[in-house]
PDB file of C-alpha atoms in Angstrom:
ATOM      1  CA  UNK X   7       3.805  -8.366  15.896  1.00 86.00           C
ATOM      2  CA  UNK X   8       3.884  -7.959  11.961  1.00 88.00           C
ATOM      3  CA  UNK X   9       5.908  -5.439  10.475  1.00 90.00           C
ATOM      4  CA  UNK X  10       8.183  -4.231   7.686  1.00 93.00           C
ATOM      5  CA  UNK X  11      11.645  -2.629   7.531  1.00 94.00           C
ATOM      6  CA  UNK X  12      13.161  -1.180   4.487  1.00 93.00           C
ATOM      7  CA  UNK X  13      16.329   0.807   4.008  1.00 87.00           C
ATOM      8  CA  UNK X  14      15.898   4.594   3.767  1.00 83.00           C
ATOM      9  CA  UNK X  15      15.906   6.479   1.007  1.00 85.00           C
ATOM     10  CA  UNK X  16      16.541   8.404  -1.294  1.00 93.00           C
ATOM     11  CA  UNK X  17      18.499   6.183  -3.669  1.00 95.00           C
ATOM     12  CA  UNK X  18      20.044   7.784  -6.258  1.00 97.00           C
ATOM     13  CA  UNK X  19      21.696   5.940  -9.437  1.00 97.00           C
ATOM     14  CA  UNK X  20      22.939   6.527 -12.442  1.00 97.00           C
ATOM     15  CA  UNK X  21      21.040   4.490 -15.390  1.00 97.00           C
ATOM     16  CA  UNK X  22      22.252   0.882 -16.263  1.00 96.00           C
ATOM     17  CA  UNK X  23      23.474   0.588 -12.449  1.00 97.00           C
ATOM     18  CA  UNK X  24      22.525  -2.505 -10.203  1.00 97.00           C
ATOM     19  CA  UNK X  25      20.130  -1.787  -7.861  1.00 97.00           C
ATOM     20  CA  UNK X  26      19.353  -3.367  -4.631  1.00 97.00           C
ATOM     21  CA  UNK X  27      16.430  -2.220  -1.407  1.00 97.00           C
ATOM     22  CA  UNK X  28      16.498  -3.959   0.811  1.00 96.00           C
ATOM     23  CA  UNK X  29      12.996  -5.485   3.353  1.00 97.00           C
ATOM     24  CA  UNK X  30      13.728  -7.558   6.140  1.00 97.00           C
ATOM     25  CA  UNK X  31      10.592  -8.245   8.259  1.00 96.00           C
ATOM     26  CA  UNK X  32       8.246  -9.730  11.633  1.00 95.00           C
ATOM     27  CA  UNK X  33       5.441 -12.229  11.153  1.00 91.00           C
ATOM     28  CA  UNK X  34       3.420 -13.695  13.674  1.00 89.00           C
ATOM     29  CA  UNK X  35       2.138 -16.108  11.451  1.00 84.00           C
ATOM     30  CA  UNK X  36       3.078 -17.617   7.823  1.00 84.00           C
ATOM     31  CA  UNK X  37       3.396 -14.108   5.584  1.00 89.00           C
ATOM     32  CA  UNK X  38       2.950 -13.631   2.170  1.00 90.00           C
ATOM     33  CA  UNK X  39       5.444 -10.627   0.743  1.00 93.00           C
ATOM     34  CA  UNK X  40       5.446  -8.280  -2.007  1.00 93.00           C
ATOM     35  CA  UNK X  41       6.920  -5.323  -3.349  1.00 96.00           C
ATOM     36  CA  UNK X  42       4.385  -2.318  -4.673  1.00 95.00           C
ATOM     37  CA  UNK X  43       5.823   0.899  -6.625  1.00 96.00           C
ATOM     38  CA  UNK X  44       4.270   4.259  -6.664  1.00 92.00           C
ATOM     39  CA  UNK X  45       5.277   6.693  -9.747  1.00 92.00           C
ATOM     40  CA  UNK X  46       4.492  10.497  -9.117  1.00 87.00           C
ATOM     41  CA  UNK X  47       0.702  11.666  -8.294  1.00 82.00           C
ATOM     42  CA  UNK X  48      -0.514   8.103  -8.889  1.00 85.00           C
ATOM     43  CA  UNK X  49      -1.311   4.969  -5.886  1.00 87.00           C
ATOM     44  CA  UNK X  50       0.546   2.234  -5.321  1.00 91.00           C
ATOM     45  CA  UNK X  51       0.581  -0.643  -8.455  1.00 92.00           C
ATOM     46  CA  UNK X  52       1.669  -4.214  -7.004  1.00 92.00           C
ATOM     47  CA  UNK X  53       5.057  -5.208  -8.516  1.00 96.00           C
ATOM     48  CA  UNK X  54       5.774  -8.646  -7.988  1.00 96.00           C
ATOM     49  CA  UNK X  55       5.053 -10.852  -4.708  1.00 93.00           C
ATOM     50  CA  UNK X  56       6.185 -14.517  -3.408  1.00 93.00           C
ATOM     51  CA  UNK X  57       3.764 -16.928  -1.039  1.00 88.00           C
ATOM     52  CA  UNK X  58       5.780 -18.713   0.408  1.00 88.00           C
ATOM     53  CA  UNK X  59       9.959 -19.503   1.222  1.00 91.00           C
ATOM     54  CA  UNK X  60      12.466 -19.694  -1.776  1.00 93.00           C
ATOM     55  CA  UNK X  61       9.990 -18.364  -4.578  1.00 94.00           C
ATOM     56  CA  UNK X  62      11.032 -15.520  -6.514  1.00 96.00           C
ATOM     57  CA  UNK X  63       8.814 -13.065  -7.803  1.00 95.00           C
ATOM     58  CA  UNK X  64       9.673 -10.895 -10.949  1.00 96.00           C
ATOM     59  CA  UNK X  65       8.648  -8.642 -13.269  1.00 96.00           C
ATOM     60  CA  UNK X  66      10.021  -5.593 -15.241  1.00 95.00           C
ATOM     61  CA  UNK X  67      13.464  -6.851 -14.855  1.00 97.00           C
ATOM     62  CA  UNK X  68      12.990  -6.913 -10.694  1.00 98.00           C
ATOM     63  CA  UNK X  69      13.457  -9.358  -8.623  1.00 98.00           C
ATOM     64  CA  UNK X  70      13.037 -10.529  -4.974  1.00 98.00           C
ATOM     65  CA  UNK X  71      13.282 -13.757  -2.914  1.00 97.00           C
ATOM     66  CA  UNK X  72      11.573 -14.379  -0.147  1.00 96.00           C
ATOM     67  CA  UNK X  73      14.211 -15.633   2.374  1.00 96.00           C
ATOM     68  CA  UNK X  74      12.980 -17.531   5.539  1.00 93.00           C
ATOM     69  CA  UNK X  75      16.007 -18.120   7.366  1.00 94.00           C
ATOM     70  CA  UNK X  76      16.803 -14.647   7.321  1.00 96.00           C
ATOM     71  CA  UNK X  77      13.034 -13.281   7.268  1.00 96.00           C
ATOM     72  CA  UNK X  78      14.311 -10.917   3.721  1.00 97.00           C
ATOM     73  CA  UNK X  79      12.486 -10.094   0.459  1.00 97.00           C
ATOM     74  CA  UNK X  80      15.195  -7.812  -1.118  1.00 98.00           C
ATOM     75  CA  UNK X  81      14.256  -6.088  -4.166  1.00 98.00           C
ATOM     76  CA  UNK X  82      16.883  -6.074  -6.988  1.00 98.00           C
ATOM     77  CA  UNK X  83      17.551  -4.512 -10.664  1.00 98.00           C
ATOM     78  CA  UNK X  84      20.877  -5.484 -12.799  1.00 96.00           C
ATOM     79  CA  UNK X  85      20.067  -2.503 -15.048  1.00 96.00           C
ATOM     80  CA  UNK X  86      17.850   0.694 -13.897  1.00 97.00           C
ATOM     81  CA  UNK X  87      16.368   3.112 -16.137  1.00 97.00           C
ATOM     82  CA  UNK X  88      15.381   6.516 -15.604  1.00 96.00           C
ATOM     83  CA  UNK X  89      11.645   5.275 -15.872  1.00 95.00           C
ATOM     84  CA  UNK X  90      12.300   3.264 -12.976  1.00 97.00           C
ATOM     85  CA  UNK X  91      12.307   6.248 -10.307  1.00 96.00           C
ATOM     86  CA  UNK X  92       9.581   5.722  -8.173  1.00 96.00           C
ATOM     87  CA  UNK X  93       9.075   4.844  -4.274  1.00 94.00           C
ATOM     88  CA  UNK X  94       9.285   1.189  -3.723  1.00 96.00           C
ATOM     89  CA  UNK X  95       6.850  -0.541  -0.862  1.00 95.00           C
ATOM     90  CA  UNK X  96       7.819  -3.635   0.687  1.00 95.00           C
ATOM     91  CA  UNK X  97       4.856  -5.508   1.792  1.00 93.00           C
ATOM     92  CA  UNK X  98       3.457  -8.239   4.064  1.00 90.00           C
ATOM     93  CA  UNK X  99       0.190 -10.250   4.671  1.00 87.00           C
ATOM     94  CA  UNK X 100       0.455 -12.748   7.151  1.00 80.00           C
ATOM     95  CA  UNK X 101      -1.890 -16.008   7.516  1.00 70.00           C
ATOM     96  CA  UNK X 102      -3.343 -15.732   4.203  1.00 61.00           C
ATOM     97  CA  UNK X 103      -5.587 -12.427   5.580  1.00 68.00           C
ATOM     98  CA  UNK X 104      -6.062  -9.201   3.209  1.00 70.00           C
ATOM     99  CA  UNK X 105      -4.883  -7.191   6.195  1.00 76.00           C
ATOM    100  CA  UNK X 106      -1.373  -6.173   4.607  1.00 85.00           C
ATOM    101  CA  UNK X 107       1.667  -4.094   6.512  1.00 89.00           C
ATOM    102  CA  UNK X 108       4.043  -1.664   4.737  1.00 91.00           C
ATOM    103  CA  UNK X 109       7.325  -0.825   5.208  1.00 92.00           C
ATOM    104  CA  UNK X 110       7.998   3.193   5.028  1.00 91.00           C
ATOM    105  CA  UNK X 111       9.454   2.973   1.487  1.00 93.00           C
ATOM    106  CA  UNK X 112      12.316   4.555  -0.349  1.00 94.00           C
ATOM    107  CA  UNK X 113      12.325   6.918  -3.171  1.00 94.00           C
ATOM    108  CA  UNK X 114      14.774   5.707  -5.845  1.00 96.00           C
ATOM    109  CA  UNK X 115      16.496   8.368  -8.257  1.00 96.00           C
ATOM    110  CA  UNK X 116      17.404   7.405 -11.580  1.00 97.00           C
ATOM    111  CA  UNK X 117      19.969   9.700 -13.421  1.00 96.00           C
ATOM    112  CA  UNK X 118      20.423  10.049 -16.707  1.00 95.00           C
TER     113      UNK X 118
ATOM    114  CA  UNK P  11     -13.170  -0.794 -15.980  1.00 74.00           C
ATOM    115  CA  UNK P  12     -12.502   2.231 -14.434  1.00 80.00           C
ATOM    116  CA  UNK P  13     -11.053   0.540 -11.524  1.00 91.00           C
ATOM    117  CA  UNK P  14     -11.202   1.987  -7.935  1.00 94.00           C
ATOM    118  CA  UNK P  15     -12.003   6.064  -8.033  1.00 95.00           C
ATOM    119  CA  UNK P  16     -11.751   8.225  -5.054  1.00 96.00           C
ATOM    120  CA  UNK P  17     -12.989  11.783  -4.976  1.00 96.00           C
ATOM    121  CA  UNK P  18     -12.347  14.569  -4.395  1.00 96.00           C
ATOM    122  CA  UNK P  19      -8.294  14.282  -5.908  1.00 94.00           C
ATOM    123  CA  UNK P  20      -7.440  17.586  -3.112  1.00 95.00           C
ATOM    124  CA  UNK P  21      -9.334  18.669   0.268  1.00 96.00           C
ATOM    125  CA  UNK P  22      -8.621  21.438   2.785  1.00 97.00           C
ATOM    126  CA  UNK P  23     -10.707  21.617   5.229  1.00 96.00           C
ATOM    127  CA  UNK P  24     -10.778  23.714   8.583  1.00 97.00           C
ATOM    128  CA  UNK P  25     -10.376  22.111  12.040  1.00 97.00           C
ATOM    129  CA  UNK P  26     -13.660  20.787  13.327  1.00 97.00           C
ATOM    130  CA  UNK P  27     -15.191  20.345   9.841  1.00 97.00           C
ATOM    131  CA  UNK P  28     -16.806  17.251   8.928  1.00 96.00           C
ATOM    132  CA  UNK P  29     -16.154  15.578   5.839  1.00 95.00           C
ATOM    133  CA  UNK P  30     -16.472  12.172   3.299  1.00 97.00           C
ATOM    134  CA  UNK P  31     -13.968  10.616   1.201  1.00 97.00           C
ATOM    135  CA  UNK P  32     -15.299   8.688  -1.640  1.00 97.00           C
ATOM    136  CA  UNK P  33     -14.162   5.358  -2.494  1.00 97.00           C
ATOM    137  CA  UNK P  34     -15.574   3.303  -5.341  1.00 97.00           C
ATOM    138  CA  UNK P  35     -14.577   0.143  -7.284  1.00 96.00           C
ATOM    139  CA  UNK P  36     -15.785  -1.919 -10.519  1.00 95.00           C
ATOM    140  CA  UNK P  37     -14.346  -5.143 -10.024  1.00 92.00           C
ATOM    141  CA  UNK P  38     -16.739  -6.577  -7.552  1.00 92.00           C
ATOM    142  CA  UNK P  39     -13.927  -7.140  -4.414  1.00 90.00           C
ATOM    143  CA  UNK P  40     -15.279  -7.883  -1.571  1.00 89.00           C
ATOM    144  CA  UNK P  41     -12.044  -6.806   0.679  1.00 90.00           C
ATOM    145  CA  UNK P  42     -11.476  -2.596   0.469  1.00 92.00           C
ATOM    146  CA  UNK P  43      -9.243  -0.798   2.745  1.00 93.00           C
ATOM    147  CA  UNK P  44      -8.591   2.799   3.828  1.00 96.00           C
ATOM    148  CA  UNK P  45      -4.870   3.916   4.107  1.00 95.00           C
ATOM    149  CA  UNK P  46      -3.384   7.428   5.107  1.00 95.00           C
ATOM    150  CA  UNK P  47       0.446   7.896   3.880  1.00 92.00           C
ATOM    151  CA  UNK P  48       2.558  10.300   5.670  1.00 90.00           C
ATOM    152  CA  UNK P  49       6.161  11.208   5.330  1.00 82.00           C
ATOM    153  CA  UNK P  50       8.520   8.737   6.153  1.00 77.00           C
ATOM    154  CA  UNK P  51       5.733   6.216   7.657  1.00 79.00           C
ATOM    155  CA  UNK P  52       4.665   4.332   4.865  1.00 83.00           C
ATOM    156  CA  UNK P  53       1.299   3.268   4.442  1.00 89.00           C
ATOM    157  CA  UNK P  54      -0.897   2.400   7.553  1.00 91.00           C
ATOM    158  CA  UNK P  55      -4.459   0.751   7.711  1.00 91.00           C
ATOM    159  CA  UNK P  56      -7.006   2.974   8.750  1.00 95.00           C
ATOM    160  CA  UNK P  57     -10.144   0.526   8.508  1.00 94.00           C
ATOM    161  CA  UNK P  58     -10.956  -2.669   6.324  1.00 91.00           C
ATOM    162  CA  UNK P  59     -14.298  -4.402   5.131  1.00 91.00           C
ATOM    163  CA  UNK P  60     -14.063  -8.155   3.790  1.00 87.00           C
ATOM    164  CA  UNK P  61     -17.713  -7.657   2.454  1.00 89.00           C
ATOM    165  CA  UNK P  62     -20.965  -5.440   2.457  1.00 92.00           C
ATOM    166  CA  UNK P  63     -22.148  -5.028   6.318  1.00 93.00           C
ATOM    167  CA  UNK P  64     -18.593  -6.136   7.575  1.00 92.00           C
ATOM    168  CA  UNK P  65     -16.218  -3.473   8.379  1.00 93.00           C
ATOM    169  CA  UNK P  66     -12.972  -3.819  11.118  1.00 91.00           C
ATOM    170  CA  UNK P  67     -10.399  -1.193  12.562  1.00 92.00           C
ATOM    171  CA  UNK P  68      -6.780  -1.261  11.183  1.00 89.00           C
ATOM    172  CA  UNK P  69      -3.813   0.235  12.643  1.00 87.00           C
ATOM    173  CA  UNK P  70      -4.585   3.967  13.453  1.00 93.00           C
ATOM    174  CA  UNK P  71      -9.239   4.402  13.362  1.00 95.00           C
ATOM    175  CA  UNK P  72      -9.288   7.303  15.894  1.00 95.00           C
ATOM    176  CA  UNK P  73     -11.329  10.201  14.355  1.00 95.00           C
ATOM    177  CA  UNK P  74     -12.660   8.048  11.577  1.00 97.00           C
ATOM    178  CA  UNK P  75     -16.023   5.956  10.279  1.00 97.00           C
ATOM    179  CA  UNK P  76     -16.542   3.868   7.900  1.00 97.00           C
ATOM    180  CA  UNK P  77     -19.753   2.134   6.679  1.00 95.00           C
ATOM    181  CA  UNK P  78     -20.252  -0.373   3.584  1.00 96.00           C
ATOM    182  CA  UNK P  79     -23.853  -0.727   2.502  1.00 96.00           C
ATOM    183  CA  UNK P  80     -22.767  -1.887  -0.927  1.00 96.00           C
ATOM    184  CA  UNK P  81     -20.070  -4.189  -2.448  1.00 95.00           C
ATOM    185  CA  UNK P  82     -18.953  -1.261  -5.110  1.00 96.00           C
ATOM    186  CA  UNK P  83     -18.674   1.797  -2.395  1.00 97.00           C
ATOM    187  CA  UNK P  84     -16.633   2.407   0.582  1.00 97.00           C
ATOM    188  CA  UNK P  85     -16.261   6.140   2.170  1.00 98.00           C
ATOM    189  CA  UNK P  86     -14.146   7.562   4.548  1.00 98.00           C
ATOM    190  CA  UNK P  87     -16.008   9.933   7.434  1.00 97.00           C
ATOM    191  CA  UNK P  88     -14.143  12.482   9.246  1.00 96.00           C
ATOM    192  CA  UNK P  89     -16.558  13.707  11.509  1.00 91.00           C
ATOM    193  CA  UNK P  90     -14.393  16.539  13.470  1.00 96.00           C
ATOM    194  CA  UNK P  91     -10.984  17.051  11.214  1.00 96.00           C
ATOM    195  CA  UNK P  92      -7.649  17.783  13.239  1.00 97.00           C
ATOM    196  CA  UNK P  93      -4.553  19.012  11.572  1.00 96.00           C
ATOM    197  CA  UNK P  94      -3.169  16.008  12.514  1.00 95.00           C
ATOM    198  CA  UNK P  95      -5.515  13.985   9.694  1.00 97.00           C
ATOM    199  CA  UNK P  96      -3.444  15.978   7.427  1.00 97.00           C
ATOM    200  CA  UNK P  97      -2.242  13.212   4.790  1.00 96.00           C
ATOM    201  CA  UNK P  98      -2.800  10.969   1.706  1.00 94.00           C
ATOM    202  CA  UNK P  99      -5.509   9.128   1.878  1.00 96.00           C
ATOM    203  CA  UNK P 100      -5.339   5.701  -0.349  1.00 95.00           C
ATOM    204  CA  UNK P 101      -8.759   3.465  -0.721  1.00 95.00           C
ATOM    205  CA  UNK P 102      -7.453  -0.345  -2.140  1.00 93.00           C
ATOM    206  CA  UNK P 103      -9.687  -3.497  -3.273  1.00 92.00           C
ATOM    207  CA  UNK P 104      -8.690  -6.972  -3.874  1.00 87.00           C
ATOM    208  CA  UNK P 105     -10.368 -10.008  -4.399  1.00 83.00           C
ATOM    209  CA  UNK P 106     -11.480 -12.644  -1.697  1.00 71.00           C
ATOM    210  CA  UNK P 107     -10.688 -15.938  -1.839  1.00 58.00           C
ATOM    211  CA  UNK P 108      -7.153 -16.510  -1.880  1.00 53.00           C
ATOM    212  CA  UNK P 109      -6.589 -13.616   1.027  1.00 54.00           C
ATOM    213  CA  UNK P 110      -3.513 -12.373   1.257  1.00 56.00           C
ATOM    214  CA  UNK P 111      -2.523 -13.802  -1.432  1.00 63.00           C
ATOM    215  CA  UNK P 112      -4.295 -11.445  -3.784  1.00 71.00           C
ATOM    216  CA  UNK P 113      -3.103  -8.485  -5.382  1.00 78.00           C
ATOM    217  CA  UNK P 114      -4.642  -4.872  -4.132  1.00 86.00           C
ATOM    218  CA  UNK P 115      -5.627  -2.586  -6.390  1.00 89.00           C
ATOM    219  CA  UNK P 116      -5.292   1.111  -5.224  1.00 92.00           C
ATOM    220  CA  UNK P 117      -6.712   4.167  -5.880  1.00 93.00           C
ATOM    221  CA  UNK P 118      -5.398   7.444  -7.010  1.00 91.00           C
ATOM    222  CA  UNK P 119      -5.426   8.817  -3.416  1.00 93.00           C
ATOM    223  CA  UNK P 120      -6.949  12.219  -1.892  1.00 96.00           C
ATOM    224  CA  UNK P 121      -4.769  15.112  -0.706  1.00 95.00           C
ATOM    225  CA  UNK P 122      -6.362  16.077   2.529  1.00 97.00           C
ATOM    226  CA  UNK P 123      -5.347  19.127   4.484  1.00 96.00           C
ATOM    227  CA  UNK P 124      -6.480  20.298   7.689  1.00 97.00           C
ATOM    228  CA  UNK P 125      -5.765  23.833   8.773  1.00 96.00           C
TER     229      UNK P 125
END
């Protein structure tokens, strides 16, 4: 089936460290990925997403690749801030559908 | 644009109370979702429409309708609430077209408890 793995949480960092969450997933078919954050109180706000093998997505200073061979979209940060605590969504569609899967998240903690 | 609104913000409701979450976008999307968000599961499809008149099951519909007479308006029906509908309920849009592909836009969810 199609589903979504991502390490557990909570993260916690002190500011200007190197983050990295990581999303390995299942696809039956050809999947599209993306990652999605959600601040406090407020829904889910897409963060950047890649269609198809090799392409990076960024934005904000994040990063992911979508890795084939080893079915992973890991989301990375060379610098957090304490803006950037959140909980970060890993995300699949598969077959070009609108029916997306999430993985269960993880909270991230920025320190000052 | 005001987006996609849901309403109420906070429910409680007793067990075997009936109830309708509101879901409305501005954007004219054709595809809108219902998701419930619980602790330590992520998000998980409750029911999708790809269009007015067209509505599917996701991942967990037991104990919940949906209907879409109109591209802008999507609600959620609880017709006999259980404590275990206890959650965060998020309503999403996104364009058709490119499918999965596309971007969803979410709402600001609806605190639902069920005593």
């Amino acid at each position: 089936g199609n589903s979504v793995t991502q390490m557990e949480g909570p993260v916690t960092l002190s500011e200007e460290a190197f983050l990295t969450i990581n999303c390995t997933y299942t696809a039956t078919g050809y999947p599209s990925l993306f990652w999605y954050v959600q601040y406090p109180g407020e829904g889910l706000q897409l963060l950047l997403k890649a269609t198809k093998a090799d392409d990076k997505g960024s934005n904000k200073g994040f990063e992911a690749t979508y890795r084939k061979e080893t079915t992973s979209f890991h989301l990375e940060k060379g610098s957090v801030q304490v803006s950037d605590s959140a909980v970060y969504f890993c995300a699949l569609s598969v077959n070009n559908f609108n029916k997306f899967y999430f993985g269960s998240g993880t909270k991230l903690n920025v320190k000052p | 644009n005001a987006g996609v609104t849901q309403t109420p913000k906070f429910q409680v409701l007793k067990t075997g109370q009936s109830m309708t979450l509101q879901c409305a976008q501005d954007m004219n999307h054709e595809y809108m979702s219902w998701y419930r968000q619980d602790p330590g599961m992520g998000l998980r499809l409750i029911h999708y429409s790809v269009g007015a008149g067209i509505t599917d099951q996701g991942e967990v519909p037991n104990g919940y309708n949906v209907s879409r007479s109109t591209t802008e308006d999507f609600p959620l029906r609880l017709l006999s609430a259980a404590p275990s509908q206890t959650s965060v309920y998020f309503c999403a849009s996104s364009p058709s077209g490119s499918g999965g592909y596309n971007e969803q836009f979410f709402g600001p969810g609806t605190r639902l408890t069920v005593l």
